Amino acid sequence: MKLENLDKQALIKQIEELERLNEQLLKEKEQETRLTFDWTHNLGHWYWDYPANKVTFDPMKVAALGYTEDEIPKDVNYQFFTDRLHPDDYDMTMQAMADHLSGKKPVYEVEYRIRTKNGDYRWYYDRGAITKRDDKGKPLFLAGIVFDITEKKELQIELENKNKILAEQTSTDYLTRLKNHRSAYDTLRTFLEKQEPNTSLCVAMLDLDDFKKVNDTHGHIQGDQVLFEIANIMRRNTRKKDIIARYGGEEFLIIFPETTGRDAYKVCERIRMAIEDKYQRQKVNLTISCGIHVYDGGSASDFVHAADVKMYQAKHAGKNQTVL
């Protein structure tokens, strides 16, 4: 073969190789474009040579963590970043990457906290994808983009906390800090919706006997103090799973999940005797009447009404007693 033909073939191969590389670069550039978002605090792209475990990235990513370029190792691996993850976010972040590498998820996408040089944490939003695999389908290269979303997350957390406080305020009685009337009904309806066969659910209505005399004799400030004390007595004498609410005025309601009538009766008697014992030697002589009903069908209103009827039976029978 002539020398000039060899030169032509070599030139053709070089051109073909350049075209292939150019096509690959265009594909990777297109992938980068898909990973770009019009967000603030863009910390740039990252690239991961997976077999070599070598990560290249925009210096802004580590500058945001408080490091200078001189403090960054020459060759940075994946663990340089994962070692700085918040303990509560580590497993989630590693799982997100594992799911993408295994093909379970089309992209790697996660929000996590990462430790800065001074020990604080910043919130990052990280998104990436495999850009190249070998002929067996194993990952070769990944590319991604990362954003500092600390301000956004802090605002979000602040809003969530405010909403939580607001929800507590709208569902809590301001005086006793127990659930209020509306919240009690909402909770009871939820229990009835989830009520399973062969499980017992009880409701008790409790009403302070002759409480009007306390307000008339000692004033409403003293009356409010008594209601606060009664709520604490109920807390001390109920179980963790029991739900107490101030139903209105001097009336209280207790929901007893997965509880027999007999066990609910024991709890109510414990409350009744604790109140009697506390106030029998004080200037405020106070007792309480209780009515308990075991759920046998009907609405939440029917359920509460049945317990209310039994509470009035206790009143008519002489007060300071429990009727089941």
XYZ file of C-alpha atoms in Angstrom:
324
model
C 0.000 0.000 0.000
C 1.280 3.420 -0.890
C 2.383 5.789 1.854
C -0.089 8.440 0.751
C -2.969 5.964 1.164
C -1.795 5.184 4.729
C -1.713 8.906 5.484
C -5.243 9.316 4.136
C -6.561 6.419 6.241
C -4.886 7.804 9.365
C -6.372 11.214 8.669
C -9.838 9.712 8.170
C -9.532 7.851 11.508
C -8.493 11.054 13.274
C -11.449 12.913 11.778
C -13.828 10.113 12.805
C -12.393 10.127 16.352
C -12.750 13.912 16.588
C -16.348 13.678 15.370
C -17.060 10.986 17.984
C -15.532 13.057 20.787
C -17.392 16.143 19.620
C -20.663 14.216 19.599
C -19.982 12.977 23.146
C -19.186 16.513 24.323
C -22.423 17.788 22.788
C -24.376 15.050 24.570
C -22.757 15.891 27.903
C -23.403 19.607 27.345
C -27.051 18.815 26.613
C -27.182 16.783 29.832
C -25.751 19.746 31.774
C -28.408 22.018 30.300
C -31.162 19.686 31.476
C -29.655 19.780 34.955
C -29.578 23.586 35.141
C -32.280 25.488 37.019
C -33.062 29.162 37.220
C -32.473 29.273 40.989
C -30.402 31.587 43.117
C -27.288 30.396 44.988
C -26.235 28.145 42.133
C -22.973 26.527 43.255
C -22.183 25.126 39.844
C -21.770 21.712 38.297
C -19.943 18.661 39.540
C -18.546 15.667 37.648
C -17.776 12.262 39.080
C -15.413 9.799 37.456
C -17.073 6.812 39.066
C -14.443 4.054 38.526
C -11.639 6.363 39.683
C -13.812 7.912 42.424
C -12.615 11.368 41.459
C -14.917 14.377 41.737
C -14.363 17.694 40.009
C -16.562 20.630 40.888
C -16.992 24.368 40.816
C -14.860 26.028 43.549
C -18.013 27.824 44.718
C -19.282 24.553 46.191
C -16.506 24.340 48.781
C -16.118 28.110 49.129
C -19.701 28.146 50.408
C -18.559 25.700 53.099
C -15.850 28.089 54.236
C -12.840 26.361 52.643
C -10.183 27.996 50.510
C -8.784 26.289 47.409
C -5.527 25.611 49.289
C -7.459 23.594 51.903
C -8.997 21.257 49.333
C -7.098 18.050 48.436
C -5.710 17.864 44.920
C -7.774 14.768 44.197
C -11.215 14.932 45.789
C -13.283 11.768 46.116
C -16.996 11.302 46.764
C -16.381 10.715 50.476
C -14.950 14.217 50.861
C -18.544 15.438 50.712
C -20.439 12.494 52.220
C -18.214 12.580 55.328
C -19.565 16.087 55.982
C -23.253 15.189 55.708
C -25.529 15.764 58.678
C -25.986 12.426 60.515
C -29.758 12.599 60.033
C -29.350 13.051 56.264
C -26.545 10.586 55.583
C -28.540 7.387 54.998
C -31.157 9.167 52.898
C -28.514 10.779 50.669
C -26.531 7.584 50.197
C -29.730 5.686 49.385
C -30.715 8.285 46.784
C -27.378 7.820 45.021
C -27.557 4.020 45.303
C -31.051 4.008 43.791
C -29.839 6.007 40.798
C -26.682 3.960 40.277
C -28.720 0.741 40.330
C -31.253 2.112 37.858
C -34.160 2.289 40.311
C -34.380 6.061 39.884
C -33.770 7.976 36.620
C -31.930 10.777 38.439
C -30.160 11.385 41.705
C -32.038 14.117 43.554
C -31.841 14.982 47.238
C -31.816 17.772 49.814
C -29.318 17.467 52.636
C -27.411 19.403 55.260
C -23.653 19.576 54.909
C -21.159 20.683 57.569
C -19.162 23.836 56.993
C -15.603 24.456 58.122
C -16.792 26.202 61.309
C -19.173 23.360 62.214
C -22.444 24.923 61.074
C -24.651 23.247 58.501
C -25.848 24.518 55.127
C -28.774 23.101 53.176
C -27.918 21.874 49.660
C -30.178 20.726 46.854
C -28.248 18.229 44.736
C -29.357 16.731 41.430
C -27.422 14.634 38.954
C -27.453 11.713 36.562
C -25.232 9.133 34.933
C -23.919 10.558 31.663
C -21.982 7.530 30.456
C -21.983 3.761 31.037
C -19.655 1.025 29.823
C -20.722 -1.728 27.441
C -21.984 -3.739 30.427
C -24.156 -0.888 31.646
C -21.988 0.034 34.622
C -21.679 3.769 35.440
C -18.576 5.536 34.182
C -19.354 9.222 34.609
C -21.968 11.278 36.448
C -22.721 14.977 36.179
C -24.842 17.157 38.380
C -25.579 20.566 39.758
C -25.864 21.777 43.341
C -27.638 24.719 44.935
C -27.365 26.300 48.367
C -30.988 26.403 49.567
C -30.278 27.347 53.185
C -32.385 30.516 53.159
C -35.287 28.714 51.495
C -35.152 25.814 53.995
C -34.876 28.127 56.992
C -37.951 30.032 55.812
C -39.742 26.748 55.191
C -38.874 25.417 58.657
C -39.929 28.715 60.247
C -43.254 28.545 58.405
C -43.783 24.919 59.437
C -43.108 25.817 63.078
C -45.543 28.742 62.901
C -48.182 26.505 61.336
C -47.595 23.937 64.063
C -48.039 26.589 66.757
C -51.161 27.884 65.014
C -52.575 24.357 64.779
C -51.915 23.853 68.490
C -53.576 27.168 69.321
C -56.698 26.324 67.310
C -56.949 22.836 68.823
C -55.954 23.606 72.421
C -57.964 25.120 75.247
C -56.177 28.332 76.245
C -56.733 27.856 79.993
C -56.092 24.172 80.672
C -53.848 23.404 77.656
C -56.013 20.358 76.991
C -57.644 19.668 73.643
C -60.628 21.902 73.015
C -64.194 20.959 72.051
C -63.613 20.949 68.283
C -60.347 19.045 68.501
C -61.967 16.439 70.750
C -64.670 15.777 68.163
C -62.138 15.627 65.328
C -60.072 13.115 67.286
C -63.103 11.023 68.173
C -64.273 10.924 64.543
C -60.819 9.724 63.519
C -60.981 6.920 66.067
C -64.432 5.884 64.853
C -63.248 5.811 61.229
C -60.388 3.496 62.216
C -62.375 1.446 64.711
C -61.757 -2.257 64.166
C -64.123 -5.093 65.077
C -63.669 -6.660 68.503
C -61.892 -3.590 69.901
C -63.443 -1.538 72.657
C -63.596 2.266 72.614
C -64.973 4.301 75.501
C -65.852 7.928 76.092
C -66.335 9.591 79.465
C -68.066 12.879 80.201
C -67.016 14.509 83.465
C -68.650 17.559 85.031
C -67.607 19.416 88.188
C -70.404 19.426 90.749
C -71.808 22.845 91.712
C -68.888 24.656 90.088
C -71.003 27.795 89.740
C -70.688 28.264 93.508
C -66.901 28.481 93.140
C -67.176 31.365 90.670
C -69.929 33.083 92.643
C -68.123 32.771 95.986
C -64.458 33.119 95.074
C -64.533 34.859 91.677
C -63.689 33.784 88.160
C -59.928 34.099 88.636
C -60.077 31.513 91.411
C -62.447 29.467 89.258
C -59.970 29.459 86.381
C -57.224 28.346 88.740
C -59.384 25.442 89.880
C -60.039 24.374 86.270
C -56.301 24.446 85.608
C -55.685 22.257 88.681
C -58.434 19.826 87.650
C -56.821 19.439 84.216
C -53.512 18.550 85.873
C -55.211 16.003 88.130
C -56.697 14.375 85.036
C -53.300 14.277 83.328
C -51.722 12.609 86.347
C -54.434 9.970 86.637
C -54.879 8.941 83.003
C -52.730 6.790 80.763
C -50.550 8.005 77.893
C -52.983 6.734 75.274
C -56.012 8.454 76.855
C -57.080 11.762 75.303
C -58.416 14.506 77.576
C -60.319 17.573 76.419
C -62.054 20.500 77.998
C -65.486 20.080 76.474
C -66.810 23.422 77.660
C -67.135 25.382 80.903
C -66.563 22.891 83.705
C -67.174 19.836 81.504
C -64.405 17.502 80.388
C -64.295 14.625 77.938
C -61.921 11.666 77.919
C -61.457 9.272 75.006
C -60.266 5.801 76.012
C -58.840 3.963 72.962
C -58.784 0.156 73.050
C -60.218 0.190 76.558
C -62.984 -1.826 78.168
C -65.729 -0.130 80.117
C -64.364 -1.618 83.313
C -60.878 -0.174 82.756
C -62.307 3.230 81.797
C -64.357 3.112 85.009
C -61.175 2.531 87.052
C -59.502 5.582 85.514
C -62.536 7.805 86.107
C -62.811 6.649 89.691
C -59.142 7.440 90.199
C -59.769 10.969 88.917
C -62.926 11.373 90.998
C -61.236 10.282 94.224
C -58.167 12.461 93.556
C -60.402 15.536 93.155
C -62.432 14.672 96.238
C -59.268 14.167 98.274
C -57.710 17.459 97.150
C -60.682 19.731 97.797
C -62.529 18.207 100.744
C -60.414 20.100 103.302
C -60.137 23.358 101.349
C -62.321 26.429 101.196
C -63.341 25.263 97.718
C -65.285 22.057 98.340
C -65.387 20.332 94.969
C -66.385 16.956 93.512
C -66.985 15.580 90.032
C -69.578 13.339 88.355
C -68.618 10.970 85.533
C -70.534 9.101 82.861
C -68.957 6.418 80.649
C -70.275 4.858 77.460
C -68.797 1.964 75.498
C -69.125 2.513 71.762
C -71.907 0.432 70.232
C -72.433 2.207 66.914
C -73.564 5.599 65.673
C -71.884 8.936 65.112
C -69.422 10.798 67.307
C -72.279 13.037 68.504
C -74.360 9.987 69.435
C -71.390 8.537 71.298
C -70.776 11.687 73.335
C -74.495 12.153 73.995
C -74.731 8.625 75.442
C -71.864 9.379 77.840
C -73.479 12.721 78.696
C -76.746 10.978 79.622
C -74.889 8.694 82.031
C -73.059 11.651 83.531
C -76.436 13.260 84.336
C -77.555 9.972 85.843
C -74.591 10.289 88.205
C -75.702 13.850 89.032
C -79.269 12.795 89.762
C -78.062 9.875 91.881
C -76.329 12.248 94.303
C -73.231 13.519 92.427
C -69.587 12.625 93.114
C -69.854 9.223 91.446
C -69.256 7.378 88.177
C -71.942 5.675 86.083
C -71.055 3.104 83.438
